Short mmCIF file of C-alpha atoms in Angstrom, two decimals:
data_model
loop_
_atom_site.label_atom_id
_atom_site.label_comp_id
_atom_site.label_asym_id
_atom_site.label_seq_id
_atom_site.Cartn_x
_atom_site.Cartn_y
_atom_site.Cartn_z
CA UNK A 219 14.31 -17.28 34.10
CA UNK A 220 13.31 -13.90 32.58
CA UNK A 221 10.52 -12.23 34.01
CA UNK A 222 8.36 -10.39 31.30
CA UNK A 223 5.81 -7.64 32.73
CA UNK A 224 2.66 -6.81 31.26
CA UNK A 225 3.31 -2.83 30.40
CA UNK A 226 6.68 -3.58 29.16
CA UNK A 227 5.29 -6.09 26.54
CA UNK A 228 2.55 -3.55 25.84
CA UNK A 229 4.70 -0.90 25.36
CA UNK A 230 7.06 -2.54 23.12
CA UNK A 231 4.31 -3.28 20.68
CA UNK A 232 3.19 0.24 21.16
CA UNK A 233 6.17 1.68 20.04
CA UNK A 234 7.11 -0.71 17.33
CA UNK A 235 3.46 -0.03 15.66
CA UNK A 236 4.33 3.60 15.70
CA UNK A 237 8.06 3.52 14.68
CA UNK A 238 6.90 1.30 11.90
CA UNK A 239 4.09 3.69 10.51
CA UNK A 240 7.22 6.21 9.69
CA UNK A 241 10.14 4.73 9.26
CA UNK A 242 10.83 2.45 6.26
CA UNK A 243 13.27 -0.64 7.01
CA UNK A 244 16.43 0.78 5.45
CA UNK A 245 16.87 -2.24 3.01
CA UNK A 246 14.13 -1.22 1.67
CA UNK A 247 14.96 2.39 1.15
CA UNK A 248 18.20 1.36 -0.39
CA UNK A 249 16.62 -1.45 -2.74
CA UNK A 250 14.17 1.64 -4.21
CA UNK A 251 17.34 3.98 -4.55
CA UNK A 252 19.05 1.37 -6.53
CA UNK A 253 15.80 1.13 -8.67
CA UNK A 254 15.30 4.60 -9.11
CA UNK A 255 18.62 5.21 -10.50
CA UNK A 256 18.68 1.91 -12.92
CA UNK A 257 14.74 2.89 -14.34
CA UNK A 258 14.51 4.04 -17.57
CA UNK A 259 10.82 4.61 -17.50
CA UNK A 260 10.49 8.31 -17.07
CA UNK A 261 6.84 7.52 -15.71
CA UNK A 262 7.81 4.92 -13.22
CA UNK A 263 11.08 6.93 -12.41
CA UNK A 264 8.94 9.58 -11.10
CA UNK A 265 6.58 7.42 -9.30
CA UNK A 266 9.76 5.75 -7.55
CA UNK A 267 10.88 9.47 -6.85
CA UNK A 268 7.78 10.08 -4.92
CA UNK A 269 8.08 7.13 -2.58
CA UNK A 270 11.40 7.89 -1.76
CA UNK A 271 10.78 11.29 -0.96
CA UNK A 272 7.48 10.83 0.59
CA UNK A 273 10.10 8.16 2.81
CA UNK A 274 11.97 10.41 3.80
CA UNK A 275 9.46 13.21 4.52
CA UNK A 276 7.69 10.67 7.00
CA UNK A 277 10.91 9.97 8.81
CA UNK A 278 11.75 13.69 9.29
CA UNK A 279 8.06 14.48 10.04
CA UNK A 280 7.19 11.05 12.22
CA UNK A 281 4.04 10.67 10.02
CA UNK A 282 2.53 7.54 8.42
CA UNK A 283 4.13 6.65 5.25
CA UNK A 284 0.68 5.54 4.29
CA UNK A 285 -2.81 6.51 4.71
CA UNK A 286 -3.55 2.68 5.29
CA UNK A 287 -1.83 1.98 8.31
CA UNK A 288 -2.70 -1.50 8.19
CA UNK A 289 -3.93 -4.58 9.61
CA UNK A 290 -1.63 -5.63 12.15
CA UNK A 291 0.00 -9.10 12.11
CA UNK A 292 2.22 -10.13 14.96
CA UNK A 293 4.29 -13.51 14.97
CA UNK A 294 5.45 -14.50 18.67
CA UNK A 295 8.23 -16.48 19.58
CA UNK A 296 7.61 -17.41 23.48
CA UNK A 297 10.33 -18.74 25.22
CA UNK A 298 9.27 -21.53 27.59
CA UNK A 299 11.21 -20.40 30.25
CA UNK A 300 9.67 -16.93 30.33
CA UNK A 301 7.51 -16.14 33.33
CA UNK A 302 4.79 -13.80 32.61
CA UNK A 303 3.81 -10.91 35.31
CA UNK A 304 0.50 -9.88 33.47
CA UNK A 305 -3.21 -10.23 34.29
CA UNK A 306 -4.20 -10.30 30.74
CA UNK A 307 -3.47 -12.69 28.07
CA UNK A 308 -0.92 -12.21 25.24
CA UNK A 309 -3.47 -11.98 22.98
CA UNK A 310 -4.95 -8.94 24.80
CA UNK A 311 -1.69 -7.60 25.74
CA UNK A 312 -1.24 -7.30 21.80
CA UNK A 313 -4.37 -5.73 21.37
CA UNK A 314 -3.66 -3.17 24.33
CA UNK A 315 -0.09 -2.16 22.72
CA UNK A 316 -2.24 -1.65 19.16
CA UNK A 317 -5.27 0.32 20.79
CA UNK A 318 -2.52 2.71 22.35
CA UNK A 319 -0.43 2.80 18.90
CA UNK A 320 -3.38 3.68 16.67
CA UNK A 321 -4.87 6.12 19.57
CA UNK A 322 -1.49 7.83 19.86
CA UNK A 323 -2.46 11.86 19.79
CA UNK A 324 0.95 13.13 18.17
CA UNK A 325 0.95 10.61 15.53
CA UNK A 326 -2.57 8.79 15.14
CA UNK A 327 -3.05 6.15 12.82
CA UNK A 328 -5.71 5.03 10.71
CA UNK A 329 -8.62 2.93 11.92
CA UNK A 330 -9.15 0.32 9.13
CA UNK A 331 -10.45 -2.72 10.81
CA UNK A 332 -13.92 -3.73 10.85
CA UNK A 333 -16.18 -6.36 12.76
CA UNK A 334 -18.88 -8.17 11.48
CA UNK A 335 -17.32 -8.76 7.91
CA UNK A 336 -20.16 -10.24 6.04
CA UNK A 337 -22.77 -8.12 7.74
CA UNK A 338 -22.53 -4.58 9.25
CA UNK A 339 -18.80 -4.04 8.57
CA UNK A 340 -18.45 -1.18 11.72
CA UNK A 341 -15.29 -0.21 12.25
CA UNK A 342 -13.70 -1.23 15.75
CA UNK A 343 -12.32 2.34 16.08
CA UNK A 344 -8.89 1.31 17.09
CA UNK A 345 -7.50 -1.01 14.38
CA UNK A 346 -7.91 -3.69 17.04
CA UNK A 347 -7.89 -6.78 16.93
CA UNK A 348 -4.58 -7.96 15.33
CA UNK A 349 -3.93 -11.39 13.77
CA UNK A 350 -1.59 -12.85 15.95
CA UNK A 351 0.81 -16.34 15.29
CA UNK A 352 2.31 -17.61 18.56
CA UNK A 353 5.09 -20.34 18.97
CA UNK A 354 6.47 -21.70 22.37
CA UNK A 355 10.17 -22.24 21.68
CA UNK A 356 12.82 -23.12 23.41
CA UNK A 357 14.76 -20.28 25.57
CA UNK A 358 14.02 -17.01 28.08
CA UNK A 359 12.90 -14.53 25.91
CA UNK A 360 10.04 -13.04 23.81
CA UNK A 361 10.58 -12.66 19.86
CA UNK A 362 8.00 -10.44 18.30
CA UNK A 363 8.18 -9.79 15.10
CA UNK A 364 5.51 -7.43 13.75
CA UNK A 365 3.94 -5.83 10.47
CA UNK A 366 1.26 -3.45 9.78
CA UNK A 367 -0.25 -4.72 6.17
CA UNK A 368 -1.95 -2.52 3.68
CA UNK A 369 -5.21 -3.64 2.66
CA UNK A 370 -4.46 -3.01 -1.27
CA UNK A 371 -1.37 -5.51 -1.17
CA UNK A 372 -3.11 -8.02 1.28
CA UNK A 373 -6.12 -7.83 -1.50
CA UNK A 374 -3.70 -9.14 -4.36
CA UNK A 375 -2.58 -12.31 -2.36
CA UNK A 376 -3.15 -15.44 -4.53
CA UNK A 377 -3.19 -19.17 -3.59
CA UNK A 378 -3.08 -22.60 -5.57
CA UNK A 379 -2.59 -26.08 -5.03
CA UNK A 380 -0.27 -27.24 -8.25
CA UNK A 381 0.52 -30.84 -9.22
CA UNK A 382 3.41 -31.93 -8.13
CA UNK A 383 5.26 -31.77 -11.42
CA UNK A 384 4.09 -28.13 -12.18
CA UNK A 385 6.37 -25.19 -12.09
CA UNK A 386 6.26 -22.67 -9.28
CA UNK A 387 8.20 -19.97 -11.26
CA UNK A 388 5.50 -20.29 -14.22
CA UNK A 389 2.43 -20.12 -11.84
CA UNK A 390 3.71 -17.14 -10.02
CA UNK A 391 4.81 -15.18 -13.38
CA UNK A 392 1.04 -15.86 -14.69
CA UNK A 393 -0.65 -14.87 -11.46
CA UNK A 394 1.52 -11.36 -11.38
CA UNK A 395 -0.06 -9.50 -14.47
CA UNK A 396 -3.76 -10.40 -12.96
CA UNK A 397 -2.89 -8.82 -9.30
CA UNK A 398 -2.69 -5.42 -11.25
CA UNK A 399 -0.96 -2.40 -9.83
CA UNK A 400 -3.43 -2.29 -6.41
CA UNK A 401 -0.47 -3.86 -4.59
CA UNK A 402 1.87 -0.42 -5.26
CA UNK A 403 4.41 -1.74 -6.91
CA UNK A 404 7.75 -1.90 -6.77
CA UNK A 405 7.53 -4.15 -3.71
CA UNK A 406 8.50 -7.65 -2.35
CA UNK A 407 6.37 -11.13 -3.35
CA UNK A 408 6.14 -13.19 -0.39
CA UNK A 409 5.86 -16.92 -1.78
CA UNK A 410 5.16 -20.04 0.36
CA UNK A 411 5.67 -23.51 -0.86
CA UNK A 412 4.28 -26.60 0.60
CA UNK A 413 2.92 -27.70 3.98
CA UNK A 414 -1.04 -27.26 3.58
CA UNK A 415 -3.22 -24.68 2.25
CA UNK A 416 -3.17 -22.51 5.53
CA UNK A 417 0.92 -23.43 5.99
CA UNK A 418 1.56 -22.04 2.53
CA UNK A 419 -0.12 -18.77 3.17
CA UNK A 420 1.42 -18.17 6.68
CA UNK A 421 4.87 -18.85 4.92
CA UNK A 422 4.32 -16.02 2.18
CA UNK A 423 3.41 -13.73 4.89
CA UNK A 424 6.19 -14.91 6.84
CA UNK A 425 8.95 -14.53 4.23
CA UNK A 426 8.18 -11.03 4.05
CA UNK A 427 9.82 -10.24 7.18
CA UNK A 428 12.73 -10.68 6.20
CA UNK A 429 15.50 -8.18 4.80
CA UNK A 430 15.84 -7.46 1.17
CA UNK A 431 18.84 -9.21 0.10
CA UNK A 432 18.27 -9.93 -3.42
CA UNK A 433 21.03 -7.74 -4.66
CA UNK A 434 23.85 -9.83 -2.49
CA UNK A 435 22.17 -13.06 -3.95
CA UNK A 436 22.78 -11.94 -7.24
CA UNK A 437 26.57 -11.09 -6.35
CA UNK A 438 27.00 -14.40 -4.98
CA UNK A 439 24.90 -16.86 -6.97
CA UNK A 440 22.64 -19.22 -5.84
CA UNK A 441 23.17 -21.87 -3.67
CA UNK A 442 20.20 -24.16 -3.21
CA UNK A 443 16.89 -24.63 -4.87
CA UNK A 444 15.33 -22.11 -3.24
CA UNK A 445 17.56 -19.08 -4.29
CA UNK A 446 17.68 -20.21 -7.84
CA UNK A 447 13.38 -19.71 -7.77
CA UNK A 448 14.16 -16.51 -6.32
CA UNK A 449 16.10 -15.28 -8.96
CA UNK A 450 14.27 -16.86 -11.76
CA UNK A 451 11.07 -15.32 -10.38
CA UNK A 452 12.60 -11.78 -10.03
CA UNK A 453 14.14 -11.89 -13.48
CA UNK A 454 10.92 -13.19 -15.25
CA UNK A 455 8.86 -10.90 -13.03
CA UNK A 456 10.31 -7.90 -13.85
CA UNK A 457 10.66 -8.64 -17.63
CA UNK A 458 6.75 -8.43 -17.61
CA UNK A 459 7.51 -4.38 -17.78
CA UNK A 460 4.51 -3.84 -15.20
CA UNK A 461 6.81 -1.44 -13.40
CA UNK A 462 6.37 1.33 -10.45
CA UNK A 463 2.86 1.60 -10.29
CA UNK A 464 1.77 -0.49 -12.88
CA UNK A 465 2.73 2.70 -15.49
CA UNK A 466 5.46 0.15 -17.43
CA UNK A 467 8.97 0.25 -16.41
CA UNK A 468 11.89 -2.23 -15.20
CA UNK A 469 11.33 -2.92 -11.94
CA UNK A 470 8.04 -4.34 -10.69
CA UNK A 471 9.56 -6.37 -7.69
CA UNK A 472 12.90 -5.48 -5.24
CA UNK A 473 12.94 -8.91 -4.25
CA UNK A 474 11.49 -12.25 -3.84
CA UNK A 475 11.49 -13.92 -0.73
CA UNK A 476 10.56 -17.71 -0.04
CA UNK A 477 9.72 -20.20 2.54
CA UNK A 478 9.12 -23.88 2.15
CA UNK A 479 8.08 -26.61 4.52
CA UNK A 480 7.55 -30.12 3.42
CA UNK A 481 4.29 -31.57 2.10
CA UNK A 482 2.30 -34.28 1.17
CA UNK A 483 3.69 -36.43 -1.95
CA UNK A 484 0.16 -35.69 -3.80
CA UNK A 485 0.31 -31.61 -3.43
CA UNK A 486 2.25 -28.79 -4.27
CA UNK A 487 0.76 -25.66 -2.14
CA UNK A 488 1.56 -22.40 -3.30
CA UNK A 489 0.89 -18.81 -2.13
CA UNK A 490 1.47 -15.39 -3.14
CA UNK A 491 1.66 -12.44 -0.77
CA UNK A 492 2.70 -9.36 -2.13
CA UNK A 493 4.27 -6.42 0.31
CA UNK A 494 3.50 -3.06 -1.25
CA UNK A 495 5.88 0.51 -1.45
CA UNK A 496 4.79 1.10 2.13
CA UNK A 497 6.38 -1.84 3.60
CA UNK A 498 6.23 -1.89 7.25
CA UNK A 499 7.69 -4.63 9.81
CA UNK A 500 10.06 -4.85 12.62
CA UNK A 501 11.65 -7.76 14.94
CA UNK A 502 12.45 -7.14 18.74
CA UNK A 503 13.04 -8.89 21.68
CA UNK A 504 11.86 -9.08 25.41
CA UNK A 505 14.61 -10.31 28.01
CA UNK A 506 13.06 -9.17 30.81
CA UNK A 507 14.95 -5.76 31.15
CA UNK A 508 12.36 -3.13 30.25
CA UNK A 509 10.34 -2.88 27.28
CA UNK A 510 12.59 -3.01 23.87
CA UNK A 511 12.45 -0.20 21.66
CA UNK A 512 14.18 0.23 18.21
CA UNK A 513 16.72 2.49 17.26
CA UNK A 514 15.85 5.22 14.94
CA UNK A 515 17.95 5.26 11.62
CA UNK A 516 19.99 8.36 10.86
CA UNK A 517 18.18 10.54 8.19
CA UNK A 518 21.77 10.36 6.12
CA UNK A 519 20.58 6.92 4.92
CA UNK A 520 17.99 8.63 2.59
CA UNK A 521 18.98 9.56 -0.47
CA UNK A 522 18.49 13.06 -1.74
CA UNK A 523 16.17 12.54 -4.88
CA UNK A 524 15.85 15.75 -7.06
CA UNK A 525 12.09 16.35 -8.32
CA UNK A 526 10.15 19.24 -9.37
CA UNK A 527 6.90 18.36 -11.35
CA UNK A 528 6.41 22.02 -11.99
CA UNK A 529 8.82 21.92 -14.99
CA UNK A 530 6.97 18.84 -16.70
CA UNK A 531 3.53 19.09 -15.71
CA UNK A 532 -0.02 20.80 -16.82
CA UNK A 533 -1.55 22.96 -14.13
CA UNK A 534 -5.09 22.63 -13.76
CA UNK A 535 -7.72 24.48 -12.43
CA UNK A 536 -10.19 22.21 -10.87
CA UNK A 537 -13.13 24.72 -10.33
CA UNK A 538 -13.13 25.76 -14.00
CA UNK A 539 -13.34 22.65 -15.75
CA UNK A 540 -16.00 20.98 -17.66
CA UNK A 541 -16.41 17.92 -20.00
CA UNK A 542 -14.56 19.69 -22.76
CA UNK A 543 -11.71 20.73 -20.88
CA UNK A 544 -10.43 17.38 -20.32
CA UNK A 545 -10.73 15.89 -23.65
CA UNK A 546 -6.99 16.61 -24.99
CA UNK A 547 -5.77 14.97 -21.61
CA UNK A 548 -3.40 12.24 -22.78
CA UNK A 549 -2.36 8.66 -20.73
CA UNK A 550 0.97 9.47 -18.98
CA UNK A 551 0.55 12.78 -19.06
CA UNK A 552 1.47 14.77 -15.39
CA UNK A 553 -1.00 17.29 -14.16
CA UNK A 554 -0.97 19.41 -11.12
CA UNK A 555 -4.37 20.03 -9.51
CA UNK A 556 -5.50 22.88 -8.05
CA UNK A 557 -8.89 24.06 -6.47
CA UNK A 558 -12.03 21.81 -4.70
CA UNK A 559 -12.42 18.05 -5.22
CA UNK A 560 -14.73 15.41 -3.04
CA UNK A 561 -13.71 12.30 -1.84
CA UNK A 562 -15.19 8.81 -1.67
CA UNK A 563 -14.41 5.12 -0.94
CA UNK A 564 -16.19 2.05 -0.61
CA UNK A 565 -18.83 2.67 1.87
CA UNK A 566 -19.56 6.23 0.25
CA UNK A 567 -19.98 4.89 -2.96
CA UNK A 568 -22.44 2.47 -1.70
CA UNK A 569 -24.69 4.81 -0.02
CA UNK A 570 -24.57 7.73 -3.16
CA UNK A 571 -25.67 4.69 -5.34
CA UNK A 572 -28.45 3.15 -2.79
CA UNK A 573 -29.39 7.08 -2.38
CA UNK A 574 -29.90 7.58 -6.00
CA UNK A 575 -31.57 4.33 -6.39
CA UNK A 576 -34.41 5.53 -4.09
CA UNK A 577 -34.60 8.88 -6.03
CA UNK A 578 -33.67 10.77 -3.13
CA UNK A 579 -31.26 13.90 -3.19
CA UNK A 580 -27.69 13.63 -1.93
CA UNK A 581 -26.71 15.39 1.27
CA UNK A 582 -25.65 19.14 0.88
CA UNK A 583 -22.50 19.71 -0.53
CA UNK A 584 -22.60 16.67 -2.53
CA UNK A 585 -22.64 18.25 -5.52
CA UNK A 586 -20.62 16.00 -8.57
CA UNK A 587 -21.46 18.36 -11.52
CA UNK A 588 -18.06 18.81 -13.61
CA UNK A 589 -16.07 17.70 -10.67
CA UNK A 590 -13.74 15.10 -9.49
CA UNK A 591 -13.70 12.24 -6.72
CA UNK A 592 -10.71 11.27 -5.17
CA UNK A 593 -10.99 7.58 -3.58
CA UNK A 594 -9.11 8.01 0.01
CA UNK A 595 -9.33 7.71 3.51
CA UNK A 596 -7.26 10.33 4.83
CA UNK A 597 -5.35 9.93 8.51
CA UNK A 598 -6.70 12.33 11.12
CA UNK A 599 -4.58 15.41 11.13
CA UNK A 600 -2.06 16.88 13.80
CA UNK A 601 -0.47 20.04 14.44
CA UNK A 602 -2.46 22.31 12.17
CA UNK A 603 -2.45 19.96 8.92
CA UNK A 604 -5.66 20.43 6.99
CA UNK A 605 -5.42 16.38 6.74
CA UNK A 606 -3.07 13.58 7.50
CA UNK A 607 -1.27 11.47 5.13
CA UNK A 608 -3.70 11.30 2.18
CA UNK A 609 -2.85 8.91 -0.61
CA UNK A 610 -5.20 6.99 -2.98
CA UNK A 611 -7.05 3.84 -2.39
CA UNK A 612 -7.12 0.82 -4.82
CA UNK A 613 -9.65 2.20 -7.99
CA UNK A 614 -10.98 -1.07 -9.37
CA UNK A 615 -12.95 -1.76 -5.88
CA UNK A 616 -15.19 1.41 -6.99
CA UNK A 617 -15.61 0.00 -10.58
CA UNK A 618 -19.05 -1.25 -10.03
CA UNK A 619 -20.02 2.22 -9.08
CA UNK A 620 -18.76 4.27 -11.72
CA UNK A 621 -21.37 4.04 -14.60
CA UNK A 622 -23.94 5.02 -12.19
CA UNK A 623 -21.85 8.05 -10.82
CA UNK A 624 -20.93 9.24 -14.63
CA UNK A 625 -24.14 8.93 -15.72
CA UNK A 626 -26.38 10.09 -12.75
CA UNK A 627 -24.27 12.91 -11.03
CA UNK A 628 -22.32 14.90 -13.71
CA UNK A 629 -18.96 13.53 -12.37
CA UNK A 630 -16.28 13.81 -14.89
CA UNK A 631 -13.58 12.61 -13.35
CA UNK A 632 -12.06 10.03 -10.64
CA UNK A 633 -8.75 9.82 -8.95
CA UNK A 634 -7.19 6.95 -7.30
CA UNK A 635 -4.28 4.06 -7.89
CA UNK A 636 -3.78 1.42 -10.14
CA UNK A 637 -5.47 0.45 -13.01
CA UNK A 638 -9.42 0.34 -14.12
CA UNK A 639 -11.42 -3.07 -15.14
CA UNK A 640 -13.05 -3.14 -18.56
CA UNK A 641 -16.44 -2.15 -17.79
CA UNK A 642 -15.02 1.05 -15.43
CA UNK A 643 -12.97 2.06 -18.78
CA UNK A 644 -16.05 1.52 -20.97
CA UNK A 645 -17.81 3.49 -19.04
CA UNK A 646 -15.14 6.06 -18.86
CA UNK A 647 -15.38 6.21 -22.62
CA UNK A 648 -19.15 6.47 -23.07
CA UNK A 649 -19.32 9.47 -20.73
CA UNK A 650 -15.86 11.10 -21.90
CA UNK A 651 -14.68 11.24 -18.41
CA UNK A 652 -11.23 10.85 -17.07
CA UNK A 653 -8.83 8.58 -14.51
CA UNK A 654 -6.32 9.96 -12.81
CA UNK A 655 -3.91 8.30 -10.64
CA UNK A 656 -1.81 9.43 -7.64
CA UNK A 657 1.21 7.65 -6.44
CA UNK A 658 0.35 4.89 -3.76
CA UNK A 659 2.99 4.92 -1.42
CA UNK A 660 3.22 8.73 -1.19
CA UNK A 661 0.65 9.66 0.96
CA UNK A 662 2.30 12.13 3.24
CA UNK A 663 3.84 13.98 0.10
CA UNK A 664 0.16 14.19 -1.36
CA UNK A 665 -1.15 15.42 1.83
CA UNK A 666 1.12 18.65 1.64
CA UNK A 667 -0.82 19.44 -1.46
CA UNK A 668 -4.35 19.67 0.79
CA UNK A 669 -4.93 23.16 2.16
CA UNK A 670 -8.10 22.34 3.46
CA UNK A 671 -10.29 19.59 4.53
CA UNK A 672 -13.95 18.98 5.80
CA UNK A 673 -16.63 16.18 6.14
CA UNK A 674 -19.51 17.08 3.87
CA UNK A 675 -21.58 14.17 3.89
CA UNK A 676 -21.66 10.66 6.36
CA UNK A 677 -19.32 11.63 9.17
CA UNK A 678 -20.21 8.73 11.15
CA UNK A 679 -18.40 6.70 8.27
CA UNK A 680 -15.20 7.63 9.87
CA UNK A 681 -12.16 7.72 7.48
CA UNK A 682 -14.92 6.58 4.54
CA UNK A 683 -16.76 9.71 5.33
CA UNK A 684 -17.11 12.33 2.29
CA UNK A 685 -14.65 14.93 2.45
CA UNK A 686 -13.98 18.14 0.36
CA UNK A 687 -10.28 19.32 -0.13
CA UNK A 688 -9.19 22.25 -1.24
CA UNK A 689 -5.78 21.44 -2.98
CA UNK A 690 -2.86 23.27 -4.68
CA UNK A 691 -0.56 21.36 -7.25
CA UNK A 692 -1.52 17.73 -6.24
CA UNK A 693 0.43 16.05 -8.17
CA UNK A 694 -1.37 13.13 -10.53
CA UNK A 695 -0.79 11.30 -13.59
CA UNK A 696 -3.78 10.57 -16.39
CA UNK A 697 -4.29 7.00 -16.31
CA UNK A 698 -7.58 6.66 -18.75
CA UNK A 699 -8.48 9.46 -20.99
CA UNK A 700 -11.53 10.27 -22.43
CA UNK A 701 -11.28 8.10 -25.49
CA UNK A 702 -10.71 5.02 -22.97
CA UNK A 703 -7.08 4.80 -23.79
CA UNK A 704 -5.63 3.13 -20.39
CA UNK A 705 -1.57 4.04 -19.55
CA UNK A 706 -2.01 0.76 -17.51
CA UNK A 707 -2.47 -1.22 -20.60
CA UNK A 708 0.26 0.69 -22.75
CA UNK A 709 2.69 1.44 -20.21
CA UNK A 710 3.37 -2.45 -19.50
CA UNK A 711 3.21 -3.71 -23.07
CA UNK A 712 5.72 -0.90 -24.43
CA UNK A 713 8.27 -1.68 -21.56
CA UNK A 714 7.79 -5.45 -22.08
CA UNK A 715 9.21 -5.10 -25.58
CA UNK A 716 11.95 -2.29 -24.43
CA UNK A 717 12.93 -4.48 -21.82
CA UNK A 718 13.22 -7.19 -23.97
CA UNK A 719 16.31 -4.96 -25.78
CA UNK A 720 17.63 -3.87 -22.60
CA UNK A 721 20.93 -5.69 -21.21
CA UNK A 722 20.01 -5.31 -17.34
CA UNK A 723 22.91 -4.19 -15.48
CA UNK A 724 22.72 -4.83 -11.48
CA UNK A 725 25.31 -2.80 -9.81
#
């Protein structure tokens, strides 16, 4: 009978969360590299390059791959012959590990979890509690499979109960365009089929814990219905032309994972849970011999990706812009931003709009006239950093605030990730503003362009406070121009047509 001590278990969870914050699984790195080599869309290829460069930088610097360091999800298989030497419950031990990992002074991780979700939505301050799924199984070990799931991809999950005769592939392919680019493709689609409604969702999430192996499956061919379905969905989704960051391209998904379970004869529950370009998960096992730690990978496993944005990008001084200066920017054009910009996410936007509705003045320093706002909630800095990893958050969540800010503050531009909705695009067009995107999944790379940062309003909001950043050569892409043309519409449409005429070659 193996004895698992409380401290060994907590240290295992803590170490695993730190590890996955800065090490991508190598199967993901290799799959992204294959996608980069095959990609023919310049915009998508550039985005994949940034993601791979960011991945290596994080592995070297031991800093988070993404500023959204995720909601912790844990799958525990607890052997029935295990004996615990612990005072805390298993759930409390997991949460103590999360607490320690996210408050680690050498690599603090962003606290994103809020309690009272239907009310005050107060940040818990340490990213607890985790979402925990436990099973009692045969054996004398404790198996821990742990993931940190970003909100951008989690928000794009889908569920339906199909008729038994309906096609799962048809439903999945129909859902993906509506998921937009907020889940930061290219990534992995996790699909659960069968069971009940909650079982299908759990299966979809669990499927994402497996290594990427679609390349091997393509080479050997399918041996059962699930493998046939994986290949069909992969092919059909990639032919949609959505591409990296939704810019249009050849790879939207790197793999399709499927788990199924027996279900009622009258039902076919199906769930989709996407994993983003900040795929983070790990599997460890405790056998009573001490805490379990993953072995760091060699940096030689990361490809050397050539990337020089200065050769093809327009340099822009943010401090000298006005409404006329942005009118010749074109969708898909790459820019390098220098100067000052303000930040703001959901909570800050809500406060800004409420303040304006009351006829009150915004806090000192919150002057948006002829300025840009960056949708970001950064990680805390360490070791002289101006700011920690600071990649963009999904812009569509700010759509309902956009017209008010453009009309009442003098704002001329926004920076985020993914597409804008029809109402926001119409407002951008009406006010002759622009929307730019930074690459989701390249948060550490983006942060290197931020030279100074300080909070200018509502520090009590934590990572959702309003900052002013001073940036130098921050890489972005024009997503919506002043006439309302969106690259997230034109890019995928163009590449869907192109892919139809391209013979796809897999290595």
